[in-house]
mmCIF file of C-alpha atoms in Angstrom:
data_model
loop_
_atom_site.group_PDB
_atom_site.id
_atom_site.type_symbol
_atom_site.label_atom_id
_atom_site.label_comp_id
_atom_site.label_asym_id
_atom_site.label_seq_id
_atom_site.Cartn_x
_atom_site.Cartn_y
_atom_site.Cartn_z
ATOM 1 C CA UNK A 1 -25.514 3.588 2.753
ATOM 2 C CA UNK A 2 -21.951 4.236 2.993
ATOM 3 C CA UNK A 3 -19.045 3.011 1.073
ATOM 4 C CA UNK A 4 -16.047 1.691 2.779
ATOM 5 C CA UNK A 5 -13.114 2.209 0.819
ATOM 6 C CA UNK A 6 -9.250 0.699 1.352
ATOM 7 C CA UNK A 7 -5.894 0.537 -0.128
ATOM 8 C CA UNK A 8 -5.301 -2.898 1.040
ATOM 9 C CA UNK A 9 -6.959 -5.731 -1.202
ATOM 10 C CA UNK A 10 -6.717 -8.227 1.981
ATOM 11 C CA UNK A 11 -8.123 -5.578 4.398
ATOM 12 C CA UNK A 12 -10.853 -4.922 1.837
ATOM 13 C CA UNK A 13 -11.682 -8.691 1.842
ATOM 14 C CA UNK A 14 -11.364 -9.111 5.392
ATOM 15 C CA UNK A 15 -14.166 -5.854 5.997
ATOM 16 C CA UNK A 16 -16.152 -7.851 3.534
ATOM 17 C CA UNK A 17 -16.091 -10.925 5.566
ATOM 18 C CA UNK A 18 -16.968 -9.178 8.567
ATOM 19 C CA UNK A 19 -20.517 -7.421 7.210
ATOM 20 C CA UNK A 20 -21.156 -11.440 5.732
ATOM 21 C CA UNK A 21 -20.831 -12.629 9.201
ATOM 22 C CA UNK A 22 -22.841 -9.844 10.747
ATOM 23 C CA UNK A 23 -25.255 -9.798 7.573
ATOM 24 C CA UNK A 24 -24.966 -6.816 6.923
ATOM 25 C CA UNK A 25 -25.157 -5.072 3.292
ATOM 26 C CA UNK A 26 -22.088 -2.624 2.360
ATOM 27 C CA UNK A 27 -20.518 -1.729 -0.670
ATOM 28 C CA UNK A 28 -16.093 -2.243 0.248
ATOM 29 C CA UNK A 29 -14.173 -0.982 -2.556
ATOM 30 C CA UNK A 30 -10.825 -1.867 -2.657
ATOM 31 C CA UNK A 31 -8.226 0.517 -4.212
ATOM 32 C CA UNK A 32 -4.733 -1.115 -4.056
ATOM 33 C CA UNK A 33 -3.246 1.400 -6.227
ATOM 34 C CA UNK A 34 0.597 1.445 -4.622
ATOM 35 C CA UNK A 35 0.521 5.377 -4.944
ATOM 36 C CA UNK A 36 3.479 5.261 -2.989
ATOM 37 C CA UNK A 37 5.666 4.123 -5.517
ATOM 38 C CA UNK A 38 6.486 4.924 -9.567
ATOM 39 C CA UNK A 39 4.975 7.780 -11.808
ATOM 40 C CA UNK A 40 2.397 9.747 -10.863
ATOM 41 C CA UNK A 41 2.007 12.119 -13.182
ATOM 42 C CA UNK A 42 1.955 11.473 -16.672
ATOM 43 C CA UNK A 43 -0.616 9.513 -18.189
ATOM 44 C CA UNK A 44 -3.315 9.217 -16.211
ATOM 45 C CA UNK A 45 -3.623 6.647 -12.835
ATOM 46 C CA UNK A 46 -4.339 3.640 -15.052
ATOM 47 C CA UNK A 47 -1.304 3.965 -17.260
ATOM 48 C CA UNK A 48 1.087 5.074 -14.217
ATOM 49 C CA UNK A 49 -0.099 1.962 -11.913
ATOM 50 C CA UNK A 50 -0.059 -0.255 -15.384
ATOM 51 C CA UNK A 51 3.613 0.537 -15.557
ATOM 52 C CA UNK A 52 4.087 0.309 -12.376
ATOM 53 C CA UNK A 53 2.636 -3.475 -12.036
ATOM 54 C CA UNK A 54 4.163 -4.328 -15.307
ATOM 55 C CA UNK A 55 7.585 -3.529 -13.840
ATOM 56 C CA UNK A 56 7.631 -4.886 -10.279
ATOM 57 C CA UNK A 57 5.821 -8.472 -11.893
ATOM 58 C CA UNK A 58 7.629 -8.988 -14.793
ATOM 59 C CA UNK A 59 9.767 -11.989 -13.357
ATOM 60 C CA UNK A 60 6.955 -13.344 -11.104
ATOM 61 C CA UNK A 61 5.005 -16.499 -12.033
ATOM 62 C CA UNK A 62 1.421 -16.897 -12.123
ATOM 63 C CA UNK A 63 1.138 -13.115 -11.910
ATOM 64 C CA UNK A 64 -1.837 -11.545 -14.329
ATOM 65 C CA UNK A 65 -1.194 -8.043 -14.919
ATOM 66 C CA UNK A 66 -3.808 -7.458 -17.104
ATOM 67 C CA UNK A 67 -6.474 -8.775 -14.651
ATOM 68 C CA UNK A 68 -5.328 -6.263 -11.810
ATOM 69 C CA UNK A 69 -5.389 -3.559 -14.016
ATOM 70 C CA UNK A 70 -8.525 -4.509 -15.001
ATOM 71 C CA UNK A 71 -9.822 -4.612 -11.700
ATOM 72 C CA UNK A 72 -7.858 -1.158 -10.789
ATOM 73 C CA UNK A 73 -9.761 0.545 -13.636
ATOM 74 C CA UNK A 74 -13.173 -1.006 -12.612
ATOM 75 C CA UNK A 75 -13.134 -0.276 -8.868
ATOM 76 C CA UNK A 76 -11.990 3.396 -10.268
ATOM 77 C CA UNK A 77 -14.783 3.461 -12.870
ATOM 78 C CA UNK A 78 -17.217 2.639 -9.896
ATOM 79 C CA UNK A 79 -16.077 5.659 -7.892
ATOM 80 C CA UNK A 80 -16.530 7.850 -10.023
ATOM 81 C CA UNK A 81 -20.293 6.549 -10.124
ATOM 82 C CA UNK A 82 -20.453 6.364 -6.669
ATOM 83 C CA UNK A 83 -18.959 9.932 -6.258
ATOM 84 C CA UNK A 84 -22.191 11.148 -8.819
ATOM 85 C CA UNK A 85 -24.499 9.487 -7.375
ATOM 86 C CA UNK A 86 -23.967 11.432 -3.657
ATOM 87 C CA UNK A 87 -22.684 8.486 -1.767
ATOM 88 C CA UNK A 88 -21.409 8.806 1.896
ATOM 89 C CA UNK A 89 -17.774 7.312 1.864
ATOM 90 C CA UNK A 90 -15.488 5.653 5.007
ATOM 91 C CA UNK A 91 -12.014 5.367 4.469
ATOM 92 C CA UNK A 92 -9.904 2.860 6.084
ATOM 93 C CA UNK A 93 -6.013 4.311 6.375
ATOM 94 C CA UNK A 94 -2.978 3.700 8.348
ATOM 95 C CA UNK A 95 0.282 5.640 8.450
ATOM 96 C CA UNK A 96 2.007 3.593 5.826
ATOM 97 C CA UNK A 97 2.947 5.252 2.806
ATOM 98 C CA UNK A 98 0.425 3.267 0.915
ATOM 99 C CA UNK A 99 -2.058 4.396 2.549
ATOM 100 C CA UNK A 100 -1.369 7.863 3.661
ATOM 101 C CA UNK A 101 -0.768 8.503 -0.661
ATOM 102 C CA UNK A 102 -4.064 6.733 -1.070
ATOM 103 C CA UNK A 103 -5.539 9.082 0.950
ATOM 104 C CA UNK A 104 -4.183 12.270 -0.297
ATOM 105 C CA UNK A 105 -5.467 11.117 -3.339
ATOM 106 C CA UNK A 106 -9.158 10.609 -2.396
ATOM 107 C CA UNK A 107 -9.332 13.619 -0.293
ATOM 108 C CA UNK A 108 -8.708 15.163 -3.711
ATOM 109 C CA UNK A 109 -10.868 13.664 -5.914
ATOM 110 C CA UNK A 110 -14.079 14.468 -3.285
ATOM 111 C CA UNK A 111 -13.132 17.934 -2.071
ATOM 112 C CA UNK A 112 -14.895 19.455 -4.801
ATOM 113 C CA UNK A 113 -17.842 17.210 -4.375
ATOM 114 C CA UNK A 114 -20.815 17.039 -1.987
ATOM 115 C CA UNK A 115 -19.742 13.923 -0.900
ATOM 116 C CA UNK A 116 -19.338 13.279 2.510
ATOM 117 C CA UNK A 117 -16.023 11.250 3.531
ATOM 118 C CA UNK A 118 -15.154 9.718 7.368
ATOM 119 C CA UNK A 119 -12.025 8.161 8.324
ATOM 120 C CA UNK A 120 -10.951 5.204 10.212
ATOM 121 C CA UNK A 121 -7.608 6.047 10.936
ATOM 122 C CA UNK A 122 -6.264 2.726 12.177
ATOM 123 C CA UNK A 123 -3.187 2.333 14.502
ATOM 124 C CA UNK A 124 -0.244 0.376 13.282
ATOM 125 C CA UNK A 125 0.658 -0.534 17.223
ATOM 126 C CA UNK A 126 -2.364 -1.378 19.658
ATOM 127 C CA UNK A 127 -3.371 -3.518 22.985
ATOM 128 C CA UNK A 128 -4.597 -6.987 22.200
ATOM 129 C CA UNK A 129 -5.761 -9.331 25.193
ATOM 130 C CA UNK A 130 -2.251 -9.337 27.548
ATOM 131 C CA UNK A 131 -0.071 -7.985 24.660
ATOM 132 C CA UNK A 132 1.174 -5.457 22.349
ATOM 133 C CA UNK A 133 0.141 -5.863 18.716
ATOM 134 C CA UNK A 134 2.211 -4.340 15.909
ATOM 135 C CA UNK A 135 1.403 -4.677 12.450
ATOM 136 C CA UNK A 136 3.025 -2.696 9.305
ATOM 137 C CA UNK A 137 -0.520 -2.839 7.180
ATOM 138 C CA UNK A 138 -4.154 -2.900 6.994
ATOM 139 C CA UNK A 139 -3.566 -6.603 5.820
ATOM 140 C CA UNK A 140 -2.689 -7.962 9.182
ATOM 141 C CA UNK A 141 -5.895 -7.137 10.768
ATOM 142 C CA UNK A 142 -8.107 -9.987 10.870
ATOM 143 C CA UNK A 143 -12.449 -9.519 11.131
ATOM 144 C CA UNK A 144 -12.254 -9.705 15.274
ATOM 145 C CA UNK A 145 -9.962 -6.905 15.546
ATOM 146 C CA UNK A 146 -12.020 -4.523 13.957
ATOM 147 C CA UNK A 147 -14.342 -4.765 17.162
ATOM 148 C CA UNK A 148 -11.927 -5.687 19.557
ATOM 149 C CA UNK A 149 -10.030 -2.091 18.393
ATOM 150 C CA UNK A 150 -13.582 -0.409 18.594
ATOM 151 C CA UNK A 151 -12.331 0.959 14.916
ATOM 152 C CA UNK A 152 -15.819 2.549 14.165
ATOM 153 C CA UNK A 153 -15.326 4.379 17.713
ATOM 154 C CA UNK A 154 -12.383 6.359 16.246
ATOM 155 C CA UNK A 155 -14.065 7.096 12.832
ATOM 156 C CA UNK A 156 -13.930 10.947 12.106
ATOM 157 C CA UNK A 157 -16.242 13.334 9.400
ATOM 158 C CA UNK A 158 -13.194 14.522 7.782
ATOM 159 C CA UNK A 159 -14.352 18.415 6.510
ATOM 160 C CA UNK A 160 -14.422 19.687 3.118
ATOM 161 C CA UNK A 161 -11.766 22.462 4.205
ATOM 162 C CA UNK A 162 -9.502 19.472 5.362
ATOM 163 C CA UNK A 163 -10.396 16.973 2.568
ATOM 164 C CA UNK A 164 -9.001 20.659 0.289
ATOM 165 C CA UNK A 165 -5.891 21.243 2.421
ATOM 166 C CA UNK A 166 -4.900 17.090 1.985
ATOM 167 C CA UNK A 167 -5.878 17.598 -1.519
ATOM 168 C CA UNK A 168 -2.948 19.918 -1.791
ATOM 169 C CA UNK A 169 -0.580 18.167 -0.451
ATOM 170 C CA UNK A 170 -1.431 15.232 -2.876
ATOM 171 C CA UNK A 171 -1.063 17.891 -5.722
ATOM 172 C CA UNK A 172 2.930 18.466 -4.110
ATOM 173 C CA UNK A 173 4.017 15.622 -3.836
ATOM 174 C CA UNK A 174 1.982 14.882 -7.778
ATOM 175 C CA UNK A 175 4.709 17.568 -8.900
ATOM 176 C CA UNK A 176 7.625 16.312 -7.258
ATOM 177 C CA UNK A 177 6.612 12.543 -8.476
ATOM 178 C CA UNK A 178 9.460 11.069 -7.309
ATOM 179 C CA UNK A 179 9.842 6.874 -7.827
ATOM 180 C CA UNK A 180 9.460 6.650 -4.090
ATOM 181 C CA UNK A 181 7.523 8.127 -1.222
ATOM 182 C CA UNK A 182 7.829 7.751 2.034
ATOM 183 C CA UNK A 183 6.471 8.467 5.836
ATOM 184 C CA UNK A 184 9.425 9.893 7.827
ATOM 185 C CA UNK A 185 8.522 11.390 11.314
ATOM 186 C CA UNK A 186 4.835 11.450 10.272
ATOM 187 C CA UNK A 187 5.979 13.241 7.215
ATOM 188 C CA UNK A 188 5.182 12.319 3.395
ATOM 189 C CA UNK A 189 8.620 12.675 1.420
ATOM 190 C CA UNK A 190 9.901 12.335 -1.865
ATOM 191 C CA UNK A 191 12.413 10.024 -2.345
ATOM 192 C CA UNK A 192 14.827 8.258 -5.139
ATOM 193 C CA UNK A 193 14.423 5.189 -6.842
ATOM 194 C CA UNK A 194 17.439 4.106 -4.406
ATOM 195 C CA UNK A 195 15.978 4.936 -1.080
ATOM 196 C CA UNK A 196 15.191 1.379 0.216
ATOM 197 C CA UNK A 197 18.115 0.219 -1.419
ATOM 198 C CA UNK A 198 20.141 0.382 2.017
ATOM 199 C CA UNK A 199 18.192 -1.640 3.714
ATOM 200 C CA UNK A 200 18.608 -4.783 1.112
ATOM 201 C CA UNK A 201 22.867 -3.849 1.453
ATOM 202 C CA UNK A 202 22.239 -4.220 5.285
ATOM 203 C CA UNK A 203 21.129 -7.705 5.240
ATOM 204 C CA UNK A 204 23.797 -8.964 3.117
ATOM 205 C CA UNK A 205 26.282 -7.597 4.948
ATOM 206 C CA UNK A 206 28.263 -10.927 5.816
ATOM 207 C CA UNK A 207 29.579 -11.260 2.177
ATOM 208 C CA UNK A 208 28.106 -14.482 2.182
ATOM 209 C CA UNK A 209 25.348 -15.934 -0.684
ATOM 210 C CA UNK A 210 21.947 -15.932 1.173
ATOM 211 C CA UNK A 211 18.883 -17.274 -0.580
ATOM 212 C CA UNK A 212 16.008 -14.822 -2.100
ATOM 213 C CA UNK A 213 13.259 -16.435 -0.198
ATOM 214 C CA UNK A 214 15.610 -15.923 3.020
ATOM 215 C CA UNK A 215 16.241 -13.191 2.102
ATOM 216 C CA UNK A 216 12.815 -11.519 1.893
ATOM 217 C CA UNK A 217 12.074 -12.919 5.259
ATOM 218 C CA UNK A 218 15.084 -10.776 6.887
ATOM 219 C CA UNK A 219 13.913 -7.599 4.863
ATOM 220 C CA UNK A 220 10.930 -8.594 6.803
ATOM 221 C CA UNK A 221 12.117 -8.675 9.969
ATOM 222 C CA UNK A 222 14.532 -5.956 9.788
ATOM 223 C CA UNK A 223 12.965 -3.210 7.687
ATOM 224 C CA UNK A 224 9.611 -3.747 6.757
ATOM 225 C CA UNK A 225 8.290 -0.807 6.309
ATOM 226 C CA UNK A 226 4.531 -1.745 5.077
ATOM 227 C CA UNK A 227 5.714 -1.750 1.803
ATOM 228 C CA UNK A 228 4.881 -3.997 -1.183
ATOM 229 C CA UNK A 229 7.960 -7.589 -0.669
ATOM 230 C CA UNK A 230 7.618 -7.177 -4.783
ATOM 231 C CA UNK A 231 9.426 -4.076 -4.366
ATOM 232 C CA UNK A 232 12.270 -5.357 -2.986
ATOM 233 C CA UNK A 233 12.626 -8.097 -5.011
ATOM 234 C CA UNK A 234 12.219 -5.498 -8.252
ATOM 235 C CA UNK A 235 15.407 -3.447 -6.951
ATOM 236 C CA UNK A 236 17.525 -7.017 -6.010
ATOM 237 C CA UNK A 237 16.831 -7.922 -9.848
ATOM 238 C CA UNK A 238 18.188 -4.487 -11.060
ATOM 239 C CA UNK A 239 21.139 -4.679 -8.522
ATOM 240 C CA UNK A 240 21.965 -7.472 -9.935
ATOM 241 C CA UNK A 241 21.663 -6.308 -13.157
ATOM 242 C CA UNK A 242 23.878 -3.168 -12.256
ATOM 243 C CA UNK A 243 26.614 -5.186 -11.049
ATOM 244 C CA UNK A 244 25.904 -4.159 -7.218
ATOM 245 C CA UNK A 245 24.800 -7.615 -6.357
ATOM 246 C CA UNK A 246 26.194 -11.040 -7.509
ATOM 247 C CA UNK A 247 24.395 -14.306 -8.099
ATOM 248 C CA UNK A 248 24.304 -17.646 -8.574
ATOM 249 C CA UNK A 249 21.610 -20.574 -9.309
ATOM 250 C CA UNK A 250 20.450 -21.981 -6.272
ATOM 251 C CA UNK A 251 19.566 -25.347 -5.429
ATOM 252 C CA UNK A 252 16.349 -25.661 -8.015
ATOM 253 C CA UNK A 253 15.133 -23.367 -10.909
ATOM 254 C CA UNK A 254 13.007 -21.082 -9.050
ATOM 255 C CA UNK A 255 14.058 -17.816 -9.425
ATOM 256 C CA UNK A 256 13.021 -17.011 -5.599
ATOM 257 C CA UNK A 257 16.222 -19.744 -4.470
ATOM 258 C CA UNK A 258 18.678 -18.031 -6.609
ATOM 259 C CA UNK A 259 21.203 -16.931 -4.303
ATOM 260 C CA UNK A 260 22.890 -13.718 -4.111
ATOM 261 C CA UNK A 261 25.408 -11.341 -1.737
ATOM 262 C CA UNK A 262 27.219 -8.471 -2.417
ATOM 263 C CA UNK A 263 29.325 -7.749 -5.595
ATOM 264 C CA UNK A 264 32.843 -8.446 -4.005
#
């Protein structure tokens, strides 16, 4: 039987939805390990993405660390089983940096093994009915699309020499381990902790106080990149820490209304 695997937690609940609906059996693991941002280096995966999560949440309500840690180390305990036991794997990717780190990664950890591993490498832009579709993750996808795309039609044995050579490039980047990396031109890049910065500077631009939850939604609009919102809000806290960004209590105590604009 083979083992679908994806970065995206939604996506991964979304493929399980559609097997329930067909009845199908299949094992979906779900790795949303954010490779594309913090330490990867030092400490192992659990302890880098533990950081990681610890750092980007620590301001957000009703947010368990501990419990998606938990579930990060479980879903990578089971791989590792799954890896032993000879299981055929499918990955689900797109080119978002998320993704395109997640796979790097895998590729790694099975190029050794006997393991075989296909891709489903999943278009960020695609026909739908009478219009263009564009979507910036796997997340957007909902169960019909995955037939109405013909996604298992595109699915690809991805070889042990390739599987090596991605491996590789993993390792690379693993050296470099900058905070941030990013897809430019098709191209995985290292990139410091200030790289998305600019974007957040663009949409406050006016001098005027916006509010966070606005605020979000532009960074949305504007410049979403298929990255993580929490991200954003992470380097607006520190900016405003740092002195680059001014605010003020907004109109209740929620920290998503405070409202902010640049440091005049």
């Amino acid at each position: 039987m083979t083992v679908e695997i994806t970065f995206n937690a939604l996506f991964g609940s979304t493929l399980r939805y559609y097997y329930q609906r067909r009845n199908v059996r299949k094992k979906v693991l779900t790795l949303p390990l954010m490779l594309d941002f913090g330490d990867i280096r030092d400490g192992g995966l659990v302890k880098t993405r533990t950081s990681l999560l610890r750092g980007l949440h620590q301001n957000l309500r009703g947010y368990n660390v501990a419990e998606e840690v938990q579930e990060i180390t479980d879903h990578l305990a089971f791989l590792k089983i799954l890896i032993q036991e000879g299981e055929t794997f499918r990955v689900w990717w797109t080119e978002t940096a998320a993704d395109y780190c997640g796979f790097l990664w895998l590729c790694q950890q099975l190029s050794k093994t006997g393991n075989r591993l296909d891709q489903v490498k999943m278009p960020l832009v695609f026909p739908k009915r009478d219009t263009l579709v564009q979507i910036t993750n796997l997340g957007e996808i909902i169960y019909s699309d995955i037939d109405e795309l013909m996604s298992y039609a595109i699915q690809q044995e991805v070889p042990k020499y390739v599987q090596r050579d991605y491996g590789y490039n993993w390792r690379d980047v693993k050296d470099e381990n900058q905070p941030i990396r990013a897809l430019i031109n098709g191209h995985l890049v290292s990139q410091p902790v200030t790289f998305y910065d600019q974007f957040i500077y663009q949409q406050l631009s006016d001098g005027e106080f916006i509010e966070l939850t606005k605020m979000i939604g532009r960074l949305a609009l504007n410049a979403d990149f298929g990255i993580s919102s929490t991200w954003y809000l992470y380097r607006i806290e520190l900016l405003i820490s740092d002195g680059q960004l001014e605010a003020k209590r907004g109109p209740s105590s929620s920290p998503l209304k405070t409202l902010i604009r640049l440091k005049e």
